[in-house]
Amino acid sequence: MRCAGDECNPSVGVFRKSSSVSGPAMSVTVVVKNGASTVGEGPHWDEATQTLLYVDILAGDVHRWNSVTGQDEKIHLDASVGFVTPCRKGGYMVGLGKSLAHMNWEANAVTNLQEVDLEKNTRFNDGKCDPSGRLWAGTMGMETKPTVLEHYQGSLYSLEKDGTLKTHLDKISISNGLAWSEDNRTMFYIDSIPRKVYAFDFDITTGEISNQRTAVDFGGPDTIESLGFPDGMTSDTEGKLWVACYSAGKVVQFDCETGKELRSVEFPAKKTTSCCFGGKNFDELYVTCAKTGLTEEEFQTQQPLAGSVFKVTGLGVKGKPIKGLMIHS
């Protein structure tokens, strides 16, 4: 691994790079080395337990990293796992294959609640709760290799508080990141293949979205090397978006009003997949990445930290808690 101009030591899991932010230099630290064997994704900071949840999609694993003890425990399920989020009444909701399912960690038990795309070869990918506790989750076609799949097979769904399922969008290629504005009047959503972050008018009471437009356009083929594909994302309390750039090895902060890139954080792993804010003050950015698609030689000699979970400090911004799923029935 080459880290020109930076301080990098994968044996101790620290990768530092100077930052334009005033105060201490930005630092990128490995908190779980090679935690995912396939596609690390869907980080979610559980404020109540001070743990980081994330999934290893194709391995079918749900991980829970304890920030106090450093322990990374996992549960293996019988299908791909696109996301995990806590439920306010206990347990976790997971995107399990084509199903939305409730998982009891202690009992190692799973209960399927809803199944989608019955006549399509798809699976759930990213998912997240909006500020009211409504779950949003989308599907994608099955990949033959990373980013190679039949397009327009996916949809975007919401699981309402009464347990009913709504379909909001179809003909999605790779349903991915979700975020909401500070005033909860705008929802941001990524379809990775068009390489765009979309914005919608959002009604938090009804859960309806409208007035689709492009908030961030990653551009044409000439920018794939530098920006890759938009994947998972989060937002900070200043209303800016942080987007994981798959195949570019970075997370980029964007102004969602202008679509302009503000700054970026680089990682010693190219397949960055998603990010979330966490820590006691929500001033730490946690980033997942994938290992799938690398040969063993590439993994050993070029990207030995692929599949790891990184923590970024010193950014000078904060996120906010993502509330768990609220279901009344």
XYZ file of C-alpha atoms in Angstrom:
329
model
C 0.000 0.000 0.000
C 1.369 3.402 -0.952
C 0.589 6.432 1.200
C 2.561 9.217 -0.406
C 2.903 12.267 1.792
C 0.856 10.767 4.633
C 1.577 8.798 7.787
C 0.279 5.289 7.330
C 0.788 2.131 9.378
C -1.755 -0.594 8.694
C -0.231 -2.816 11.377
C -1.550 -0.455 14.050
C -4.550 0.672 12.017
C -3.878 4.399 11.741
C -3.845 6.526 8.595
C -3.387 10.269 9.110
C -3.692 13.086 6.644
C -3.505 16.816 7.286
C -6.802 18.678 7.223
C -7.881 22.202 6.342
C -10.143 22.182 9.394
C -8.889 24.389 12.205
C -7.805 22.617 15.366
C -6.327 19.101 15.570
C -5.364 17.415 12.315
C -7.908 15.070 10.831
C -7.169 11.443 11.633
C -8.409 8.251 10.003
C -8.176 5.207 12.268
C -9.030 1.557 11.644
C -11.423 0.412 14.375
C -12.266 -3.010 12.891
C -9.576 -4.408 10.615
C -11.003 -6.539 7.764
C -14.333 -6.797 9.580
C -16.202 -7.599 6.348
C -15.150 -10.438 4.055
C -17.410 -9.252 1.189
C -19.206 -5.882 1.267
C -19.109 -3.921 4.514
C -22.098 -1.560 4.456
C -24.870 0.227 6.311
C -23.095 1.688 9.369
C -25.520 2.874 12.044
C -24.512 4.379 15.375
C -26.733 3.127 18.194
C -26.691 5.991 20.689
C -28.272 3.983 23.509
C -25.556 1.318 23.542
C -22.651 3.311 22.065
C -22.178 0.594 19.480
C -21.723 0.666 15.729
C -23.956 -1.624 13.705
C -22.963 -2.618 10.181
C -23.478 -5.494 7.760
C -21.359 -7.748 5.571
C -23.883 -7.995 2.748
C -22.957 -11.076 0.742
C -21.665 -12.984 3.768
C -25.071 -12.566 5.431
C -23.564 -11.172 8.626
C -24.792 -8.451 10.990
C -22.001 -6.876 13.074
C -22.086 -4.937 16.337
C -18.884 -3.140 17.383
C -18.604 -1.993 20.995
C -16.813 1.370 21.161
C -15.903 0.834 24.833
C -14.496 -2.697 24.711
C -13.482 -2.778 21.044
C -15.274 -6.109 20.610
C -16.814 -6.796 17.194
C -19.486 -9.482 17.442
C -21.644 -10.797 14.625
C -24.672 -12.907 13.823
C -24.911 -14.933 10.620
C -28.224 -15.004 8.729
C -29.367 -17.219 5.865
C -29.428 -14.593 3.079
C -27.764 -11.365 2.022
C -28.182 -8.502 4.510
C -28.508 -5.017 3.001
C -28.896 -2.974 6.189
C -29.584 -3.098 9.923
C -31.351 -0.541 12.130
C -32.566 -0.717 15.744
C -36.259 -0.930 16.592
C -37.479 1.320 19.390
C -39.395 -1.577 20.949
C -36.322 -3.819 20.901
C -34.392 -5.890 18.411
C -33.340 -4.858 14.937
C -34.840 -4.547 11.473
C -32.776 -6.013 8.630
C -33.086 -6.136 4.866
C -32.737 -9.907 4.446
C -32.680 -10.966 0.815
C -36.004 -9.643 -0.501
C -37.559 -9.458 2.955
C -37.827 -6.908 5.717
C -37.292 -8.903 8.888
C -37.106 -8.363 12.635
C -34.014 -9.838 14.305
C -33.701 -10.670 17.999
C -29.956 -10.620 18.669
C -30.015 -12.408 22.007
C -32.276 -15.210 20.781
C -30.641 -15.343 17.340
C -34.148 -15.375 15.863
C -35.502 -13.743 12.707
C -39.132 -13.006 11.802
C -39.974 -12.002 8.228
C -42.496 -9.144 8.052
C -42.703 -8.137 4.395
C -41.411 -9.568 1.118
C -41.019 -7.581 -2.120
C -40.109 -7.971 -5.801
C -41.547 -11.478 -5.927
C -40.987 -11.932 -9.672
C -37.595 -10.210 -9.867
C -34.023 -11.297 -9.139
C -33.315 -8.567 -6.593
C -32.269 -8.015 -2.983
C -32.548 -5.254 -0.421
C -29.621 -2.855 -0.330
C -29.404 0.296 1.790
C -32.054 1.320 4.309
C -32.554 3.964 7.003
C -35.249 5.440 9.235
C -36.489 8.975 8.681
C -36.749 11.311 11.714
C -40.302 10.118 12.471
C -39.267 6.454 12.706
C -40.523 5.350 9.292
C -38.187 2.884 7.540
C -37.004 3.553 3.967
C -35.298 0.752 2.067
C -34.597 -0.024 -1.563
C -33.753 -2.977 -3.757
C -31.349 -3.638 -6.621
C -30.727 -6.326 -9.221
C -28.253 -9.078 -8.394
C -24.720 -8.218 -9.497
C -22.594 -10.545 -11.627
C -19.615 -8.545 -10.366
C -19.390 -5.180 -8.534
C -21.606 -2.522 -10.259
C -22.405 -4.964 -13.124
C -26.092 -5.919 -13.055
C -29.392 -5.680 -14.912
C -30.514 -2.069 -14.583
C -33.909 -0.704 -13.508
C -34.957 -3.757 -11.469
C -35.039 -2.057 -8.070
C -37.617 -0.037 -6.141
C -37.744 2.249 -3.115
C -40.126 1.310 -0.305
C -41.175 2.625 3.084
C -42.399 0.572 6.030
C -45.025 2.623 7.800
C -45.618 2.747 11.539
C -48.708 0.542 11.171
C -46.619 -2.140 9.444
C -47.869 -1.507 5.911
C -45.475 -1.208 2.995
C -45.538 1.589 0.411
C -43.797 1.692 -2.966
C -42.458 5.140 -3.841
C -40.127 4.642 -6.824
C -39.448 1.909 -9.350
C -36.964 1.341 -12.190
C -34.069 1.938 -9.802
C -30.730 0.332 -10.648
C -28.834 0.350 -7.317
C -30.899 1.825 -4.488
C -28.501 3.415 -2.034
C -27.921 6.280 0.409
C -30.665 8.206 2.221
C -30.577 11.452 4.223
C -32.926 14.224 5.323
C -32.509 17.983 5.620
C -32.345 19.700 9.002
C -35.916 20.997 8.638
C -37.181 17.553 7.477
C -38.677 19.093 4.353
C -36.253 17.478 1.882
C -35.232 13.862 1.413
C -32.002 12.964 -0.403
C -31.640 9.631 -2.189
C -28.976 7.937 -4.298
C -29.306 5.657 -7.302
C -25.684 4.674 -7.870
C -25.707 3.858 -11.590
C -26.857 7.300 -12.844
C -24.249 8.612 -10.357
C -26.639 11.153 -8.895
C -27.929 12.283 -5.524
C -31.594 13.194 -5.927
C -33.636 15.558 -3.771
C -37.383 15.317 -3.107
C -39.877 17.477 -1.308
C -40.712 15.442 1.800
C -43.797 15.384 4.008
C -42.725 13.877 7.318
C -46.349 13.352 8.428
C -47.562 11.370 5.422
C -44.198 10.087 4.183
C -44.927 11.255 0.653
C -42.130 12.441 -1.644
C -42.502 14.669 -4.721
C -40.710 17.096 -7.029
C -37.699 14.926 -7.843
C -34.596 16.858 -8.928
C -30.826 16.373 -8.956
C -28.951 17.722 -5.945
C -25.490 16.352 -6.836
C -24.397 15.083 -10.251
C -21.185 13.051 -10.272
C -20.715 13.850 -13.965
C -19.713 11.780 -16.979
C -17.340 8.824 -17.449
C -14.314 11.122 -17.161
C -14.992 11.546 -13.415
C -15.376 7.866 -12.500
C -11.714 7.529 -11.565
C -11.779 10.563 -9.276
C -15.300 10.265 -7.818
C -16.377 6.697 -8.454
C -20.046 5.838 -7.815
C -22.142 7.502 -5.091
C -23.009 4.855 -2.505
C -24.164 5.363 1.084
C -24.404 8.818 2.665
C -25.182 10.830 5.750
C -25.629 14.501 6.617
C -24.149 16.871 9.200
C -25.876 19.464 11.374
C -24.823 22.200 8.944
C -26.995 20.611 6.261
C -24.153 19.239 4.143
C -24.089 15.743 2.644
C -21.270 13.235 3.134
C -21.237 10.656 0.323
C -19.133 7.481 0.163
C -17.576 7.222 -3.297
C -17.338 3.570 -4.300
C -14.165 2.681 -6.256
C -12.599 6.089 -5.501
C -11.558 5.399 -1.908
C -13.018 8.549 -0.431
C -15.939 10.228 1.300
C -16.863 13.633 -0.111
C -18.731 16.462 1.583
C -21.146 18.200 -0.797
C -23.213 21.364 -0.599
C -26.694 20.070 -1.427
C -27.868 23.532 -2.486
C -25.173 24.050 -5.140
C -24.075 20.458 -5.761
C -20.444 21.498 -5.306
C -17.763 19.375 -3.691
C -16.519 21.023 -0.492
C -13.817 18.621 0.719
C -12.952 14.943 0.792
C -11.448 12.340 3.086
C -9.329 9.611 1.491
C -8.947 6.025 2.706
C -6.430 3.231 2.090
C -9.221 1.121 0.581
C -10.851 1.927 -2.763
C -14.321 0.445 -2.339
C -15.752 2.865 0.241
C -19.439 2.054 0.653
C -21.139 4.140 3.351
C -20.710 6.414 6.358
C -22.449 7.659 9.486
C -21.685 10.014 12.342
C -21.282 8.547 15.816
C -19.413 8.733 19.087
C -20.637 10.366 22.298
C -20.799 13.788 20.619
C -21.595 12.547 17.094
C -18.368 14.177 15.872
C -16.768 10.960 14.581
C -17.423 9.712 11.041
C -17.517 5.920 10.649
C -16.884 4.527 7.165
C -17.359 1.030 5.756
C -15.785 -0.498 2.656
C -15.845 -3.641 0.554
C -13.380 -6.403 -0.233
C -15.419 -8.170 -2.923
C -13.920 -7.862 -6.401
C -10.298 -7.928 -5.280
C -8.074 -10.873 -6.063
C -6.185 -12.315 -3.123
C -2.976 -10.811 -4.520
C -4.568 -7.365 -4.842
C -5.869 -7.654 -1.291
C -2.521 -8.688 0.155
C -0.284 -6.294 -1.776
C -2.431 -3.276 -2.661
C -5.426 -2.981 -0.304
C -4.772 -4.966 2.896
C -7.364 -2.855 4.758
C -10.238 -3.639 2.366
C -13.331 -4.650 4.326
C -12.277 -2.617 7.366
C -14.277 -0.059 9.349
C -12.621 3.363 9.664
C -13.180 6.210 12.114
C -12.516 9.825 11.093
C -11.933 12.474 13.771
C -11.049 16.159 13.623
C -13.541 17.092 10.893
C -14.968 20.003 12.869
C -18.573 18.997 12.150
C -21.173 16.817 13.822
C -24.009 14.576 12.800
C -27.197 13.797 14.674
C -28.779 10.584 15.970
C -30.730 8.451 13.518
C -33.853 7.314 15.324
C -34.805 3.656 15.378
C -37.793 2.091 13.663
C -41.177 2.861 15.194
C -43.942 0.323 14.501
C -47.205 0.570 16.408
C -48.609 -2.807 15.479
